[in-house]
Coordinates of C-alpha atoms in Angstrom, one line a residue:
M310 CA 0.0 -0.2 0.3
V311 CA 0.9 3.7 -0.7
N312 CA 0.5 6.5 1.6
A313 CA -1.8 9.2 0.1
A314 CA 0.1 11.8 0.6
S315 CA 3.5 10.7 -1.0
I316 CA 1.6 10.7 -4.2
G317 CA -0.2 14.0 -3.6
L318 CA -3.6 12.9 -2.5
S319 CA -5.7 13.8 0.0
T320 CA -7.2 11.3 2.6
R321 CA -9.7 13.6 3.1
D322 CA -10.8 13.7 -0.8
L323 CA -10.4 9.7 -0.8
Y324 CA -12.7 9.4 2.3
L325 CA -15.0 11.7 0.8
F326 CA -15.6 9.8 -2.3
N327 CA -16.1 6.6 -0.7
N328 CA -19.0 7.8 1.4
G329 CA -20.9 9.6 -1.4
N330 CA -19.8 13.1 -0.9
S331 CA -17.2 14.0 -3.3
F332 CA -18.4 16.3 -5.7
H333 CA -15.2 17.2 -7.4
S334 CA -13.6 13.8 -7.5
Y335 CA -12.6 14.3 -11.1
R336 CA -10.0 16.7 -9.5
F337 CA -7.9 13.8 -8.0
L338 CA -9.3 10.2 -9.6
G339 CA -8.2 10.0 -13.4
A340 CA -4.9 10.7 -15.0
H341 CA -3.3 14.1 -13.9
P342 CA 0.2 16.0 -15.0
I343 CA 1.6 17.0 -12.2
R344 CA 5.1 17.7 -10.0
L345 CA 5.8 15.3 -7.5
G346 CA 8.7 16.6 -5.6
D347 CA 11.6 17.8 -8.6
E348 CA 9.6 15.7 -11.3
K349 CA 7.1 16.3 -14.1
G350 CA 4.8 13.3 -14.9
V351 CA 1.5 12.0 -14.4
R352 CA -0.4 10.8 -11.4
F353 CA -2.6 7.7 -12.2
S354 CA -5.6 6.7 -10.0
V355 CA -8.6 4.6 -10.4
W356 CA -11.1 3.0 -8.1
A357 CA -11.3 -0.7 -8.3
P358 CA -12.1 -2.0 -5.1
Q359 CA -12.0 -5.7 -5.8
A360 CA -8.7 -6.2 -8.3
K361 CA -6.1 -8.0 -7.4
S362 CA -3.8 -6.1 -9.1
V363 CA -3.6 -3.0 -11.5
R364 CA -1.1 -1.8 -13.8
V365 CA -0.9 1.4 -16.3
S366 CA -0.4 0.3 -19.8
G367 CA 0.4 2.8 -22.8
S368 CA 2.0 4.1 -25.6
F369 CA 4.8 5.3 -22.8
N370 CA 6.0 1.6 -22.1
E371 CA 5.1 0.0 -25.1
W372 CA 2.1 -1.5 -23.7
Q373 CA 3.9 -3.4 -21.1
S374 CA 2.1 -3.1 -18.3
D375 CA 4.2 -4.7 -16.0
K376 CA 6.8 -2.0 -16.1
H377 CA 4.3 0.3 -14.1
V378 CA 2.2 -1.6 -11.0
M379 CA -0.3 0.6 -9.1
E380 CA -0.3 0.4 -5.3
K381 CA -3.4 0.5 -3.2
V382 CA -4.4 3.7 -0.9
G383 CA -5.0 2.3 2.4
E384 CA -8.9 0.6 2.7
T385 CA -9.9 3.2 -0.3
G386 CA -10.3 0.7 -3.2
V387 CA -8.4 3.5 -5.1
W388 CA -5.2 2.4 -6.9
S389 CA -2.5 5.3 -7.8
L390 CA 0.7 5.4 -9.1
F391 CA 2.8 8.3 -10.3
I392 CA 5.1 7.9 -13.3
P393 CA 7.7 10.6 -14.4
G394 CA 8.6 11.6 -17.6
I395 CA 4.9 11.2 -19.5
R396 CA 3.6 14.1 -21.2
V397 CA 0.1 15.1 -22.3
G398 CA -1.1 13.3 -25.4
A399 CA 0.1 9.7 -24.0
I400 CA -2.4 7.4 -24.3
Y401 CA -3.3 4.6 -21.8
K402 CA -5.4 2.0 -20.2
Y403 CA -5.7 0.2 -17.3
E404 CA -4.8 -3.8 -17.1
L405 CA -6.7 -5.0 -14.1
E406 CA -6.2 -8.6 -12.7
T407 CA -9.3 -9.9 -11.4
A408 CA -9.9 -12.1 -8.1
S409 CA -10.2 -15.3 -10.3
G410 CA -7.0 -14.1 -12.0
D411 CA -8.4 -12.9 -15.4
R412 CA -7.0 -9.8 -17.1
L413 CA -9.1 -6.7 -18.3
L414 CA -8.1 -4.0 -20.3
K415 CA -10.3 -0.7 -19.5
S416 CA -10.3 2.6 -20.5
D417 CA -10.2 5.2 -17.8
P418 CA -13.7 6.2 -16.0
Y419 CA -12.0 9.6 -15.3
A420 CA -10.4 10.0 -18.6
F421 CA -10.6 13.9 -19.9
Q422 CA -10.0 12.5 -23.7
S423 CA -10.5 9.7 -25.5
E424 CA -9.2 8.4 -28.7
R425 CA -11.4 8.4 -31.9
R426 CA -13.7 5.5 -32.2
P427 CA -13.2 2.5 -33.2
R428 CA -10.0 3.1 -30.8
T429 CA -10.8 3.1 -27.0
A430 CA -7.7 4.1 -25.4
S431 CA -7.6 6.9 -22.7
V432 CA -5.8 10.1 -23.6
V433 CA -3.8 12.2 -20.8
T434 CA -5.0 15.8 -21.2
D435 CA -4.9 19.0 -19.2
L436 CA -7.9 21.0 -18.9
S437 CA -6.6 23.8 -17.1
S438 CA -4.7 25.8 -19.8
Y439 CA -7.8 27.4 -21.4
H440 CA -8.5 31.3 -20.6
W441 CA -12.1 31.9 -20.6
N442 CA -13.8 35.2 -21.8
D443 CA -17.7 34.4 -20.9
R444 CA -17.6 36.5 -17.7
A445 CA -20.4 39.4 -18.7
W446 CA -22.7 36.0 -19.7
Q447 CA -22.1 34.6 -16.0
L448 CA -22.9 38.2 -14.3
H449 CA -25.7 38.2 -16.9
Q450 CA -27.2 34.7 -15.7
Q451 CA -26.8 35.8 -12.0
E452 CA -29.1 38.7 -12.4
E453 CA -31.9 36.7 -14.6
S454 CA -34.6 34.1 -13.7
P455 CA -34.8 31.2 -16.1
Y456 CA -38.8 31.1 -14.9
H457 CA -39.3 34.8 -16.1
E458 CA -37.0 34.8 -19.4
P459 CA -37.7 33.4 -23.0
M460 CA -36.2 29.9 -23.4
L461 CA -36.2 28.8 -27.1
I462 CA -33.9 26.0 -27.3
Y463 CA -32.4 24.7 -30.9
E464 CA -31.7 20.8 -30.2
V465 CA -28.9 19.5 -32.2
H466 CA -26.8 16.3 -33.1
L467 CA -23.4 17.7 -34.0
G468 CA -22.7 14.5 -36.4
S469 CA -25.8 15.5 -38.7
W470 CA -26.4 19.2 -38.4
R471 CA -23.8 19.8 -41.0
V472 CA -21.0 17.8 -42.4
K473 CA -18.1 17.9 -44.7
G474 CA -18.8 14.2 -45.9
K475 CA -19.5 10.8 -44.8
E476 CA -18.3 10.5 -41.0
I477 CA -16.2 13.8 -41.9
F478 CA -17.4 16.0 -39.4
L479 CA -17.4 19.4 -38.6
T480 CA -15.2 20.3 -35.4
Y481 CA -16.7 22.0 -32.2
E482 CA -14.3 25.0 -33.2
E483 CA -16.1 25.1 -36.8
M484 CA -19.6 24.6 -35.1
A485 CA -18.6 27.8 -33.1
D486 CA -18.6 29.7 -36.2
Q487 CA -21.4 27.9 -38.7
L488 CA -24.3 26.3 -35.8
L489 CA -23.7 29.7 -33.6
D490 CA -24.2 32.1 -36.8
Y491 CA -27.4 30.1 -37.7
V492 CA -28.4 30.0 -34.0
V493 CA -28.0 33.7 -33.7
E494 CA -29.7 34.7 -37.1
M495 CA -33.1 32.2 -35.9
G496 CA -33.2 34.0 -32.7
Y497 CA -32.7 30.5 -30.4
T498 CA -31.6 31.6 -27.0
H499 CA -29.8 28.3 -26.0
I500 CA -28.6 25.3 -28.0
E501 CA -29.0 21.7 -26.7
L502 CA -26.7 19.0 -27.8
L503 CA -27.5 15.6 -28.2
P504 CA -24.6 13.5 -25.5
I505 CA -21.3 14.6 -26.2
T506 CA -20.1 12.2 -23.7
E507 CA -17.6 9.4 -25.5
H508 CA -19.6 6.7 -26.9
P509 CA -18.5 4.0 -29.4
L510 CA -21.4 3.6 -31.4
D511 CA -22.6 6.4 -33.7
Q512 CA -26.1 5.3 -33.7
S513 CA -26.7 5.5 -30.0
W514 CA -26.6 9.3 -30.7
G515 CA -24.5 9.8 -27.5
Y516 CA -27.2 7.8 -25.3
Q517 CA -24.7 4.9 -24.6
T518 CA -21.6 5.8 -23.0
T519 CA -18.4 5.0 -22.1
G520 CA -16.2 8.1 -20.9
Y521 CA -18.5 10.3 -19.0
Y522 CA -15.5 12.7 -18.4
S523 CA -14.6 12.7 -22.1
A524 CA -15.9 15.1 -24.8
T525 CA -16.2 12.5 -27.6
S526 CA -13.0 13.2 -30.0
R527 CA -15.6 12.6 -33.3
Y528 CA -15.8 16.8 -33.2
G529 CA -12.3 17.4 -32.0
T530 CA -10.7 18.2 -28.8
P531 CA -11.5 19.4 -25.3
E532 CA -10.0 22.8 -26.1
Q533 CA -12.4 23.0 -29.2
L534 CA -15.3 22.4 -27.3
M535 CA -14.4 24.9 -24.7
I536 CA -13.7 27.5 -27.4
F537 CA -17.5 26.5 -29.0
V538 CA -19.0 27.2 -25.2
D539 CA -16.9 30.4 -25.3
R540 CA -18.1 32.0 -28.4
C541 CA -21.9 30.8 -27.6
H542 CA -21.7 32.5 -24.3
Q543 CA -20.1 35.8 -25.6
R544 CA -22.9 35.9 -28.4
G545 CA -25.8 35.4 -25.5
I546 CA -26.4 31.9 -26.5
G547 CA -26.8 29.5 -23.4
V548 CA -25.5 25.8 -23.9
L549 CA -27.4 22.8 -22.5
L550 CA -26.1 18.9 -22.4
D551 CA -27.9 15.9 -23.0
W552 CA -26.7 14.1 -19.8
V553 CA -27.4 10.3 -19.3
P554 CA -26.3 9.0 -15.8
G555 CA -29.8 6.2 -16.0
H556 CA -27.5 3.6 -17.8
F557 CA -24.4 2.9 -19.7
C558 CA -23.3 0.4 -22.4
K559 CA -21.7 -3.2 -22.2
D560 CA -18.7 -2.6 -24.1
D561 CA -15.5 -4.4 -22.4
H562 CA -13.3 -1.4 -22.5
G563 CA -16.3 0.5 -20.3
L564 CA -17.8 0.4 -17.0
R565 CA -19.0 -3.3 -16.9
L566 CA -18.1 -5.4 -14.6
F567 CA -15.2 -2.9 -14.2
D568 CA -13.0 -4.9 -11.6
G569 CA -14.3 -8.0 -12.6
T570 CA -17.2 -7.3 -10.0
P571 CA -20.6 -5.2 -10.6
I572 CA -18.7 -1.9 -9.1
Y573 CA -20.7 0.5 -11.1
E574 CA -24.0 -1.5 -11.9
G575 CA -24.5 -3.5 -8.6
A576 CA -24.6 -7.1 -8.0
D577 CA -28.5 -7.3 -8.6
W578 CA -28.3 -8.5 -12.1
K579 CA -32.2 -7.7 -12.5
R580 CA -32.3 -4.3 -11.3
A581 CA -28.9 -4.1 -13.4
E582 CA -30.3 -5.0 -16.9
K583 CA -32.1 -2.5 -19.1
P584 CA -33.2 -4.6 -21.9
L585 CA -35.0 -1.8 -24.2
W586 CA -31.5 -0.5 -24.7
G587 CA -29.4 -3.2 -24.1
T588 CA -27.6 -1.4 -21.6
L589 CA -26.7 -1.4 -17.5
A590 CA -28.3 0.9 -14.9
F591 CA -26.0 2.3 -12.5
D592 CA -26.2 1.0 -8.6
F593 CA -27.7 4.5 -7.2
G594 CA -27.2 3.3 -3.6
R595 CA -23.6 2.6 -4.1
T596 CA -21.9 5.8 -2.5
E597 CA -18.8 6.0 -4.6
V598 CA -21.1 5.8 -7.7
Q599 CA -22.9 8.7 -6.5
S600 CA -19.9 10.5 -6.2
F601 CA -18.7 9.5 -9.5
L602 CA -22.3 10.7 -11.2
I603 CA -22.9 14.1 -9.1
S604 CA -19.2 14.8 -9.7
N605 CA -19.8 14.5 -13.0
A606 CA -22.5 16.7 -13.7
I607 CA -20.3 19.3 -11.6
F608 CA -17.6 19.0 -13.8
W609 CA -19.7 19.9 -17.1
M610 CA -20.3 23.3 -15.5
D611 CA -17.1 23.7 -13.8
V612 CA -14.9 22.7 -16.2
F613 CA -16.7 23.4 -19.6
H614 CA -19.0 26.2 -18.4
I615 CA -21.9 24.3 -19.5
D616 CA -25.1 26.1 -18.5
G617 CA -27.3 23.0 -17.5
L618 CA -28.2 19.2 -17.9
R619 CA -31.4 17.6 -19.6
V620 CA -31.3 14.6 -17.7
D621 CA -32.3 11.6 -19.8
A622 CA -34.8 8.7 -19.3
V623 CA -35.6 10.0 -15.3
A624 CA -39.0 7.6 -15.8
S625 CA -36.6 4.9 -16.1
M626 CA -34.7 5.5 -13.1
I627 CA -37.3 5.9 -10.9
D628 CA -39.1 2.9 -11.7
L629 CA -38.0 -0.7 -11.1
H630 CA -40.4 -2.1 -13.6
F631 CA -39.8 0.4 -16.5
D632 CA -40.0 -1.5 -19.8
K633 CA -39.2 -4.8 -18.1
A634 CA -40.8 -8.2 -18.6
P635 CA -42.0 -9.8 -15.5
E636 CA -39.4 -11.8 -14.6
L637 CA -36.8 -9.0 -14.0
H638 CA -39.1 -7.2 -11.8
T639 CA -37.9 -6.4 -8.6
Y640 CA -39.2 -4.3 -5.5
N641 CA -37.6 -2.1 -3.2
K642 CA -37.9 -2.6 0.9
F643 CA -41.5 -1.2 1.2
G644 CA -42.7 -3.9 -1.5
G645 CA -43.2 -0.8 -4.1
R646 CA -41.6 -0.9 -7.6
E647 CA -40.2 2.5 -6.8
N648 CA -36.6 2.5 -7.2
T649 CA -35.8 4.3 -3.8
D650 CA -32.1 4.3 -4.2
A651 CA -32.5 6.4 -7.8
I652 CA -35.2 8.8 -5.9
R653 CA -32.8 9.9 -3.4
F654 CA -29.8 10.3 -6.4
L655 CA -31.8 12.4 -8.1
K656 CA -33.0 14.8 -5.0
R657 CA -28.8 15.1 -3.9
L658 CA -27.8 15.4 -7.3
N659 CA -30.2 18.8 -8.1
E660 CA -29.4 20.1 -4.1
T661 CA -25.7 19.6 -4.9
V662 CA -25.6 21.1 -8.3
F663 CA -27.6 24.2 -7.0
H664 CA -25.7 24.9 -4.3
Y665 CA -22.6 25.3 -6.8
Y666 CA -24.3 26.8 -9.7
P667 CA -27.9 28.3 -8.2
D668 CA -28.0 29.7 -12.3
A669 CA -27.7 26.3 -13.5
L670 CA -30.8 24.6 -15.7
M671 CA -31.6 20.9 -14.7
I672 CA -34.1 19.6 -16.6
A673 CA -35.8 16.2 -16.4
E674 CA -37.0 14.2 -19.6
D675 CA -39.9 12.2 -17.5
S676 CA -42.4 10.7 -19.3
S677 CA -44.1 9.7 -16.3
A678 CA -46.8 11.4 -14.0
W679 CA -44.5 11.4 -11.0
P680 CA -45.4 14.4 -8.9
A681 CA -43.8 17.4 -7.9
V682 CA -40.6 16.7 -10.2
T683 CA -40.0 20.4 -10.3
S684 CA -40.6 21.0 -7.1
P685 CA -37.7 21.9 -4.2
T686 CA -36.5 18.8 -2.3
Y687 CA -37.5 20.5 1.3
M688 CA -41.0 20.0 0.0
G689 CA -40.6 16.5 -1.1
G690 CA -40.2 17.2 -4.8
L691 CA -37.1 15.7 -7.0
G692 CA -35.5 19.0 -7.2
F693 CA -35.7 20.1 -11.1
N694 CA -36.1 23.5 -12.1
F695 CA -37.7 22.5 -15.7
K696 CA -39.1 19.0 -16.9
W697 CA -40.2 18.2 -20.2
N698 CA -44.2 18.3 -20.9
M699 CA -44.3 14.7 -22.9
G700 CA -48.1 14.7 -22.4
W701 CA -48.8 17.8 -24.4
M702 CA -46.5 16.7 -27.3
N703 CA -48.3 13.4 -27.6
D704 CA -51.5 14.8 -27.5
M705 CA -51.1 17.7 -30.1
L706 CA -49.2 15.3 -32.5
R707 CA -52.1 12.9 -32.4
Y708 CA -54.5 15.5 -33.2
M709 CA -52.4 17.3 -35.7
A710 CA -52.3 13.9 -37.7
L711 CA -56.3 13.7 -37.5
D712 CA -58.3 14.6 -40.8
P713 CA -59.7 18.2 -39.9
N714 CA -63.3 16.8 -39.9
E715 CA -62.6 14.3 -37.5
R716 CA -61.1 16.9 -34.8
R717 CA -64.2 18.0 -33.6
H718 CA -64.4 14.6 -31.9
H719 CA -61.2 15.1 -30.2
H720 CA -61.1 18.7 -28.9
Q721 CA -59.8 17.9 -25.8
L722 CA -56.3 17.0 -27.1
I723 CA -55.6 20.5 -27.7
T724 CA -57.4 21.7 -24.2
F725 CA -56.6 19.1 -21.7
S726 CA -52.8 20.7 -21.2
L727 CA -54.2 23.5 -19.7
M728 CA -55.3 21.3 -16.7
Y729 CA -52.0 20.6 -15.7
A730 CA -49.7 23.1 -17.4
F731 CA -48.8 24.8 -13.9
S732 CA -48.3 21.9 -12.2
E733 CA -44.4 21.8 -12.9
N734 CA -42.2 24.0 -14.9
F735 CA -42.8 23.0 -18.2
I736 CA -40.4 23.0 -21.5
L737 CA -42.8 22.0 -24.5
P738 CA -40.3 19.7 -26.6
L739 CA -40.3 18.8 -30.5
S740 CA -37.3 16.7 -30.1
H741 CA -35.4 14.3 -32.1
D742 CA -37.6 11.6 -30.6
E743 CA -40.2 12.4 -32.7
V744 CA -38.5 12.2 -35.9
V745 CA -37.0 8.9 -35.9
H746 CA -38.0 5.2 -36.1
G747 CA -40.7 5.2 -38.7
K748 CA -42.8 8.3 -36.6
R749 CA -41.9 10.4 -39.5
S750 CA -40.5 14.3 -39.8
L751 CA -42.8 16.7 -37.9
L752 CA -43.8 18.1 -41.6
G753 CA -44.5 14.4 -42.1
K754 CA -47.1 13.8 -39.4
M755 CA -49.3 17.0 -40.6
S756 CA -52.5 15.4 -42.5
G757 CA -53.8 16.5 -45.6
T758 CA -52.5 17.8 -48.9
Y759 CA -49.0 18.8 -49.4
E760 CA -49.8 22.5 -49.1
Q761 CA -52.1 21.7 -46.2
K762 CA -48.9 20.0 -44.5
F763 CA -47.2 23.0 -44.5
A764 CA -50.6 25.1 -43.3
Q765 CA -50.9 23.0 -40.6
L766 CA -46.9 22.8 -39.5
R767 CA -47.2 26.8 -39.4
L768 CA -50.2 26.5 -37.3
F769 CA -48.9 23.9 -35.0
Y770 CA -45.9 26.1 -34.2
G771 CA -48.0 28.9 -33.3
Y772 CA -50.0 27.1 -31.0
W773 CA -46.6 25.7 -29.4
M774 CA -45.0 29.1 -29.1
T775 CA -48.1 30.8 -27.2
H776 CA -48.8 28.2 -25.5
P777 CA -47.7 28.4 -21.5
G778 CA -43.9 26.6 -21.4
K779 CA -40.2 27.1 -22.7
K780 CA -39.7 25.9 -25.8
L781 CA -37.3 23.1 -27.4
L782 CA -37.4 22.3 -31.4
F783 CA -35.1 19.6 -33.2
M784 CA -32.7 20.9 -35.8
G785 CA -34.4 20.8 -39.4
G786 CA -37.6 21.4 -38.0
E787 CA -37.2 25.0 -38.5
W788 CA -37.9 24.7 -42.4
G789 CA -40.4 21.3 -42.6
Q790 CA -37.6 18.6 -43.1
F791 CA -39.6 16.2 -44.8
D792 CA -37.8 12.9 -44.3
E793 CA -37.3 11.5 -40.9
W794 CA -33.9 12.8 -39.3
K795 CA -31.2 10.5 -40.8
D796 CA -28.2 10.7 -38.0
A797 CA -25.5 9.6 -40.7
E798 CA -26.2 12.3 -43.2
S799 CA -26.3 15.9 -43.0
L800 CA -29.4 17.6 -42.7
D801 CA -31.5 18.3 -46.1
W802 CA -30.1 21.7 -46.5
Q803 CA -30.7 21.7 -50.1
L804 CA -34.8 21.9 -49.5
L805 CA -34.1 25.6 -48.4
E806 CA -33.8 26.1 -52.2
Y807 CA -37.5 25.2 -52.8
E808 CA -40.2 27.8 -51.9
S809 CA -42.3 26.1 -49.6
H810 CA -39.5 25.1 -47.3
G811 CA -37.9 28.3 -47.7
R812 CA -40.9 30.2 -46.8
M813 CA -41.5 28.0 -44.0
N814 CA -38.0 29.1 -42.4
D815 CA -39.2 32.4 -42.8
Y816 CA -42.2 32.1 -40.9
V817 CA -40.2 30.1 -37.8
K818 CA -38.0 32.9 -37.8
A819 CA -40.4 35.5 -37.8
L820 CA -42.2 33.8 -34.9
N821 CA -38.9 33.2 -33.1
T822 CA -38.4 37.1 -33.3
V823 CA -42.3 37.5 -32.1
Y824 CA -41.4 35.4 -29.5
A825 CA -38.4 37.0 -28.1
D826 CA -40.4 40.3 -28.6
R827 CA -43.7 39.9 -26.8
S828 CA -42.7 39.4 -22.9
A829 CA -46.4 38.0 -22.3
L830 CA -45.3 34.9 -23.9
W831 CA -42.7 33.8 -21.4
E832 CA -42.9 36.1 -18.3
R833 CA -45.5 34.0 -16.7
D834 CA -45.0 30.7 -18.3
C835 CA -44.9 29.1 -14.8
D836 CA -47.8 31.5 -13.5
P837 CA -51.6 30.6 -14.1
G838 CA -52.1 34.3 -14.0
G839 CA -50.4 34.4 -17.3
F840 CA -53.1 32.5 -19.4
E841 CA -56.7 33.2 -20.0
W842 CA -59.1 31.4 -22.3
I843 CA -61.4 33.4 -24.0
D844 CA -63.1 30.6 -26.0
V845 CA -62.0 26.8 -25.1
H846 CA -65.3 25.0 -25.8
N847 CA -65.6 25.2 -29.9
A848 CA -65.2 21.7 -30.6
A849 CA -67.8 21.9 -33.5
Q850 CA -65.4 24.7 -35.2
S851 CA -61.9 23.4 -34.2
I852 CA -61.3 26.9 -33.1
I853 CA -59.4 28.3 -29.7
V854 CA -58.9 31.8 -28.6
F855 CA -57.0 32.5 -25.5
L856 CA -54.8 35.1 -24.0
R857 CA -51.3 35.6 -22.8
R858 CA -50.6 37.9 -20.0
G859 CA -47.2 39.5 -18.8
L860 CA -46.3 40.9 -15.9
E861 CA -47.7 44.6 -16.8
P862 CA -51.6 44.8 -16.6
D863 CA -51.4 46.0 -20.1
C864 CA -49.0 43.5 -21.6
F865 CA -51.4 40.9 -23.2
N866 CA -51.8 39.0 -26.5
V867 CA -54.8 37.6 -28.3
V868 CA -54.1 34.2 -30.0
L869 CA -56.8 32.6 -32.3
C870 CA -56.0 29.1 -33.5
N871 CA -58.0 27.9 -36.0
F872 CA -57.7 23.8 -36.8
S873 CA -60.5 23.6 -39.2
T874 CA -60.5 24.1 -43.0
Q875 CA -63.3 26.5 -43.0
H876 CA -62.7 30.3 -43.5
Y877 CA -64.5 32.7 -41.7
E878 CA -64.7 36.5 -43.3
N879 CA -66.0 38.3 -40.2
Y880 CA -64.9 35.7 -37.0
R881 CA -65.9 37.7 -33.6
V882 CA -63.8 37.3 -31.1
G883 CA -64.3 38.8 -27.2
V884 CA -61.1 40.8 -25.9
P885 CA -60.7 41.9 -22.4
E886 CA -60.2 46.2 -22.9
A887 CA -61.3 48.5 -25.2
G888 CA -58.5 50.0 -27.7
M889 CA -56.6 48.8 -30.4
Y890 CA -55.5 45.7 -31.4
R891 CA -52.6 45.0 -34.0
L892 CA -51.8 42.0 -35.9
V893 CA -48.7 40.7 -35.1
L894 CA -48.4 37.3 -36.9
N895 CA -50.8 35.7 -39.4
S896 CA -49.3 32.3 -40.4
D897 CA -51.5 32.1 -43.3
E898 CA -49.4 35.3 -44.9
Q899 CA -48.4 34.6 -48.6
A900 CA -44.9 35.6 -47.5
F901 CA -44.9 32.5 -45.4
G902 CA -46.8 30.3 -48.1
G903 CA -50.4 31.1 -47.4
H904 CA -53.2 32.6 -49.2
T905 CA -54.2 35.9 -47.1
T906 CA -53.2 39.2 -49.1
L907 CA -54.5 41.9 -47.2
M908 CA -55.9 41.9 -43.7
P909 CA -56.0 45.0 -41.6
E910 CA -52.9 45.6 -39.5
V911 CA -54.9 47.1 -36.4
L912 CA -58.3 46.2 -35.3
T913 CA -60.0 48.5 -33.0
A914 CA -62.5 46.6 -30.1
E915 CA -66.3 47.3 -30.0
A916 CA -68.4 47.8 -27.3
V917 CA -70.1 44.7 -28.3
P918 CA -70.1 42.1 -25.0
W919 CA -69.0 38.6 -26.8
Q920 CA -67.3 34.9 -25.0
G921 CA -68.0 36.6 -21.5
R922 CA -65.8 39.7 -22.5
A923 CA -67.0 43.8 -22.3
Y924 CA -65.4 44.2 -25.6
S925 CA -65.0 42.3 -28.7
L926 CA -63.7 43.0 -32.5
T927 CA -64.1 41.0 -35.8
L928 CA -61.7 39.7 -38.2
E929 CA -60.7 37.6 -40.9
L930 CA -60.1 33.9 -40.0
P931 CA -58.1 31.8 -42.7
P932 CA -58.4 27.9 -42.8
L933 CA -55.8 26.1 -40.5
A934 CA -54.3 29.5 -39.6
F935 CA -52.9 30.8 -36.3
L936 CA -53.3 34.6 -35.5
M937 CA -52.1 36.7 -32.6
L938 CA -52.8 40.2 -31.7
A939 CA -51.0 42.5 -29.2
Y940 CA -53.4 45.4 -27.0
E941 CA -51.7 48.2 -27.6
E942 CA -53.9 51.3 -26.0
K943 CA -57.2 51.5 -23.8
G944 CA -59.4 53.3 -26.0
P945 CA -58.8 55.9 -28.5
K946 CA -56.3 58.8 -28.1
K947 CA -57.1 62.4 -27.1

């Protein structure tokens, strides 16, 4: 055994790691270039409590691991070794001898960089040298509340947004130019990246990870990712990561049976198996696993200045029976199906993140009806600050696929979401999951003729943008990508050369601009006072009318959605105040691919009671159209 201090390790750090209270364990585990005495080199440290022996094998010893045998650090389960003379860029793995005498060659769970697939070695990396220039962004974030600010997220898969050729990807740094310019031009507030943690299989999109601390080398170096995030912040764009703590893949060089025993996945194989994905669940009750995962969440915010995490597959974490056959069912100590270890872990994760980063975004991708996901933990909640509204998304996509003549029988699909819209802090997701595996693109889901599909998508986007909740759209949806998402190819950018797709892109850009400019659309997203129905019951005509209110009394917008194919020349709608109402956006404008040629820009309310309101106005309501009016003043000017 080796004394921790003799190799620059802290006994306190190791104690906290073993007890699940180390939230920066990446600072001492893994490969760290250090000076020990008069020598420069690299200290390697790895947790492998049941290993019989551990060695470091790499480019610096011609992969002859017997030259570099690691020593146990007390009873911590950690093995460590300082090797002088090694430089940044060296590649390595750990060779572990199991209790039964087998030899395993494993990548470093704490590696900061990995070889590009199909190679699987870890790379010695120094992450401390980058100079950040996003101080203004950090200060701005401290002054704003995400609940009362616009949030319009552009979800991106870096391997297919735009590529140079087959498996020839843009680098993180190139993305900092091309992708960022596009996002700013289109008016998004955040970029959300599908998982960029290192993964062996492109087709997993990063959701089956082997390197939780490694930004995938497909797109370049860790420093290039820092440049990407830094430039985003300098231009006012937040960066979110999809984060996958629910499960990991079974590849031999990864976490599975890491030291010959299930230290990351746990001994109960029924609980560990994730048959739907062919992966393994983490053992959330093991303290060292808690240190590993919570430290990883902190790592991305600390080292890469990431603004928040979208936590994947929360429902699969908290439900022991999630997508499992009866023979794989297990139960908690109370006889229930809730994974009490995972629930405690999620609460602790959020408490820790918000302790260090109070302005972070912690977003639950949760398809269950679990209550209080976005309530504080001291009130019994899971402690996230936002949750994806999967119910709204499923209902609306089902509704939009209906023939308009059938919609009057399913009116509840567009109104039911307001029964629970304020039970959580919601994000309305139109994500990658909805445009793959035979589900068709968003445009393809719309019913009707080719032209009607575009009209309906414009209408759908209008309702989405004005419904309470923050917004997320997967790449390509903004111009009506016609085919399903193809993860191995670039988006169909050539579609922008066609008038219908180009005008759809213009419409989305205009809609994004209206969203940013109209505070009533986001100031009270999480407040029931920010929404009022004007006409919720008009199933016969498939029309809904509602108000979105801002913090100021006179700040409100009137929204009309006509989900039918009927054209109304003089449609009367009730409004709450006398005065003038300006037409802010009409999805049926010719400029967007519609048919409206001339519509009054300003309408004046009449003292004609209608729909429970003291005033009303009449306007043209085109078929399959979204209209938004902004209230401008209380009565005529003197």
